[in-house]
XYZ file of C-alpha atoms in Angstrom:
212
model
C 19.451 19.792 5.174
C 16.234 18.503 3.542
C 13.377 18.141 5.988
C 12.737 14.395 7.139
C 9.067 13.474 6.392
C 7.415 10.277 5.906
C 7.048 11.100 2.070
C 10.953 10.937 1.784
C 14.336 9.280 3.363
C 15.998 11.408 4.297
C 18.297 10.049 7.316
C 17.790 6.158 6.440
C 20.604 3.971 5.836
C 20.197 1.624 2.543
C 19.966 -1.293 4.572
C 16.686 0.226 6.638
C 15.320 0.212 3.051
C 13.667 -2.190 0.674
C 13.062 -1.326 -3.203
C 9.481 -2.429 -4.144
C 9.782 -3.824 -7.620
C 6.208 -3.951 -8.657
C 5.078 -6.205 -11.585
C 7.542 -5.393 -14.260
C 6.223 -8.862 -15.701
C 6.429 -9.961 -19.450
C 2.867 -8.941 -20.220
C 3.373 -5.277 -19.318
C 7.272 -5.053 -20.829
C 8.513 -7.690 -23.159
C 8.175 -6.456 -27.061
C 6.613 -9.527 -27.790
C 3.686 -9.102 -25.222
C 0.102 -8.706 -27.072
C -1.310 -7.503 -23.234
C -0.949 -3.960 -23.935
C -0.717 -1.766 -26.933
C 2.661 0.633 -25.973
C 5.548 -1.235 -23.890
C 8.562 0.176 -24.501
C 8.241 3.161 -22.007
C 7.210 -0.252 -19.565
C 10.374 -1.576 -20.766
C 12.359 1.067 -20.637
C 11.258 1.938 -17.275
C 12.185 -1.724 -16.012
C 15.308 -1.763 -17.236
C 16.061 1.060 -15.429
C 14.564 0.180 -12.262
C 16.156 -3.002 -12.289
C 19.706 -1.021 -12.972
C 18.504 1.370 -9.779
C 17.814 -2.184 -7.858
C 21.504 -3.609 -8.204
C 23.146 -0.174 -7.444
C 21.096 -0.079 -4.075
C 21.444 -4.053 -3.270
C 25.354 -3.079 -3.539
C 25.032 -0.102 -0.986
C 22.992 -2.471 1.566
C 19.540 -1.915 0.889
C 17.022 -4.649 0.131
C 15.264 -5.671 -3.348
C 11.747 -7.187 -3.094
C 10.161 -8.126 -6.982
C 5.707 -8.757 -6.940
C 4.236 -10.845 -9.501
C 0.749 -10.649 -10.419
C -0.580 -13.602 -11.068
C -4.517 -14.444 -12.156
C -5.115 -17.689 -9.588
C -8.708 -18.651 -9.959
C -8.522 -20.032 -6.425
C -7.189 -17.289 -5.054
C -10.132 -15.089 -6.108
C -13.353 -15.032 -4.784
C -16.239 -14.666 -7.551
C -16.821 -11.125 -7.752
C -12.877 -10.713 -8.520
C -12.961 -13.304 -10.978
C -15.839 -11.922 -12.814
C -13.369 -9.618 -13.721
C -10.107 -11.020 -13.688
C -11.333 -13.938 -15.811
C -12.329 -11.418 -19.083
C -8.872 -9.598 -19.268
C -7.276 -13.044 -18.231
C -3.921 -11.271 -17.984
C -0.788 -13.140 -15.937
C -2.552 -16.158 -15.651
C -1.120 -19.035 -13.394
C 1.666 -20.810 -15.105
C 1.813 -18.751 -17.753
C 4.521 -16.613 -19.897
C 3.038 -13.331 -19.017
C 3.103 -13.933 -15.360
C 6.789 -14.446 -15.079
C 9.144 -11.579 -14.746
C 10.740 -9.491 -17.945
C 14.249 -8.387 -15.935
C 16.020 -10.622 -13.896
C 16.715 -10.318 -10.531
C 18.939 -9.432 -8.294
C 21.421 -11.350 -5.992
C 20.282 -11.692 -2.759
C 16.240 -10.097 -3.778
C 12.847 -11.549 -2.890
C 10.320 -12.460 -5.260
C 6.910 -12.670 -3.795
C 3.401 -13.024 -5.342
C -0.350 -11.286 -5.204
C -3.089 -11.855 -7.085
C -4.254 -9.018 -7.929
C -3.600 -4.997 -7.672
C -3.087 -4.922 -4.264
C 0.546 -5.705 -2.454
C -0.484 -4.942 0.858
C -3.361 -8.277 0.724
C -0.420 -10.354 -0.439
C 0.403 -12.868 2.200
C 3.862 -13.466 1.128
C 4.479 -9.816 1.345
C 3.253 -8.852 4.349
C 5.411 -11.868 5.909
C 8.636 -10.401 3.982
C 8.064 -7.075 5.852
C 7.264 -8.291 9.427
C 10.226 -10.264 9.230
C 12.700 -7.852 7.567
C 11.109 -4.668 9.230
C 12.163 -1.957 7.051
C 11.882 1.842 7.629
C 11.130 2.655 4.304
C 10.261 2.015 0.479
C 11.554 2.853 -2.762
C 8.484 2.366 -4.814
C 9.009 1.716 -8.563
C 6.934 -0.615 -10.828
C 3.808 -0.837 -13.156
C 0.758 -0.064 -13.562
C 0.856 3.926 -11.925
C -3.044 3.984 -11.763
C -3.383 0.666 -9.799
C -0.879 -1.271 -8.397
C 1.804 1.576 -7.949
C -0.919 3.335 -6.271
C -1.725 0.462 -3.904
C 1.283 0.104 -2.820
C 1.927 4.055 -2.485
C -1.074 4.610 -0.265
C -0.596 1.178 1.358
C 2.777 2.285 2.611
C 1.345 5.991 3.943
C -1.826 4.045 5.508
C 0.608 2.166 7.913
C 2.966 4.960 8.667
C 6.372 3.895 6.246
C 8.687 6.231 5.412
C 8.643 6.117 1.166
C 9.851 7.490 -2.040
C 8.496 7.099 -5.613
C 10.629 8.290 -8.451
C 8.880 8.954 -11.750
C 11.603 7.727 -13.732
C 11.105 3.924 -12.123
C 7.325 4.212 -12.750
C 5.425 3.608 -15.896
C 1.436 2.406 -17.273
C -0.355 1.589 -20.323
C -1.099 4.884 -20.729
C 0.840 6.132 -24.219
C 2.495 9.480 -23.787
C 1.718 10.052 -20.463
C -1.566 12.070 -21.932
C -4.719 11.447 -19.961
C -4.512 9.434 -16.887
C -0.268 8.453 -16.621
C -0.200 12.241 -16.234
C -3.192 12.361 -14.179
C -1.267 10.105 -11.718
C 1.714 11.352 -11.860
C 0.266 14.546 -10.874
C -1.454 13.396 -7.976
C 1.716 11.678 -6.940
C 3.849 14.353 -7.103
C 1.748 17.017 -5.469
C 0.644 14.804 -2.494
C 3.700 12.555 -2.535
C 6.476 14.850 -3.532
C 7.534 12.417 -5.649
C 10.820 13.293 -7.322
C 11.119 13.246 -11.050
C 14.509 11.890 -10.715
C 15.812 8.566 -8.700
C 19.774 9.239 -8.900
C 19.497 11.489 -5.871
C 18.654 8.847 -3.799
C 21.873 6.858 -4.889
C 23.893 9.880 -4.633
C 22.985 10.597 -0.816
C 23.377 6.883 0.099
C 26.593 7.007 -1.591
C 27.132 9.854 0.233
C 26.175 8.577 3.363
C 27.841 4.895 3.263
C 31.302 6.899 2.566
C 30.766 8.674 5.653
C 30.628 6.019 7.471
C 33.466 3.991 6.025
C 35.776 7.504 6.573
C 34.445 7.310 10.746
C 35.593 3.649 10.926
């Protein structure tokens, strides 16, 4: 039997677990988005997330969707400095709202900016569902998939980040998707493939059902 560690989960149910949908917004995925160059590995990606997300809603597990979204009052200046030039998801706005619809029963909360973990709405989701663990897919791999990664090892969650339910800007995966990737996989084991997951929960929930 594979080795529990907190960069896997291994011996959770579905239902200790919530899938972090991160930002798969129409800016980074629709076709008709002019916010990035390449999106249909973005939309791909989503698509296939959001098929990953209903599978695991039906075997008990939770689905949790983040939108970033530019709120100049939610900023302080420094940030906006920033945030203001790329003026990307702004408040109100098409690009903010999400490409794939989601699931029955999920949570759709909101930061504003990279960051999930300083998202107020999110950190009240967790305390009051209390999950064991994450299943981290989502955009962009070399900031807010990253947050969220290292924001879930920082406070001691189990987690899991298949590569085929993250994506970037990045075309081709050449420079810095790969980059990424790389550091994800060797320091996160992160698998290259999410149907395992399914498989053992599958697995798992049958087991149960058979000792009923």
């Amino acid at each position: 039997m594979e080795e529990i560690k907190q960069t896997n989960l291994v011996g959770l149910m579905p239902r200790q677990v919530v899938v972090l949908m991160i930002d798969f917004q129409n800016a980074f995925c629709h076709p008709d988005s002019h916010t990035v160059n390449d999106k249909v590995s973005n939309e791909a990606t989503a698509r296939r997330a959001n098929a990953f997300a209903l599978r695991a809603s039906r075997l008990g597990a939770s689905v949790l969707y983040s939108r970033q979204v530019m709120d100049p009052g939610a900023l302080t200046a420094r940030q906006l400095h920033w945030d203001e030039t790329d003026g990307i998801c702004r408040k109100g706005s098409w690009d903010a709202e999400l490409y794939v619809t989601p699931v029955s029963g999920s949570t759709v909360v909101t930061k504003n900016r990279f960051d999930i973990w300083q998202s107020r709405e999110f950190l009240a989701y967790v305390e009051k569902k209390n999950p064991e663990g994450f299943v981290i897919c989502g955009f962009e791999l070399c900031c807010c998939v990253l947050f969220a990664v290292l924001g879930a090892d920082e406070r001691g969650y189990r987690y899991i980040v298949p590569q085929d339910l993250v994506s970037g800007v990045d075309t081709g995966d050449s420079t810095y998707n790969r980059a990424v990737r790389d550091y994800l996989r060797y320091t996160h084991e992160a698998p290259d493939s999410s149907e395992n997951i399914l498989k053992e929960w599958e697995a798992a929930n049958n087991c149960v059902e058979r000792t009923r």
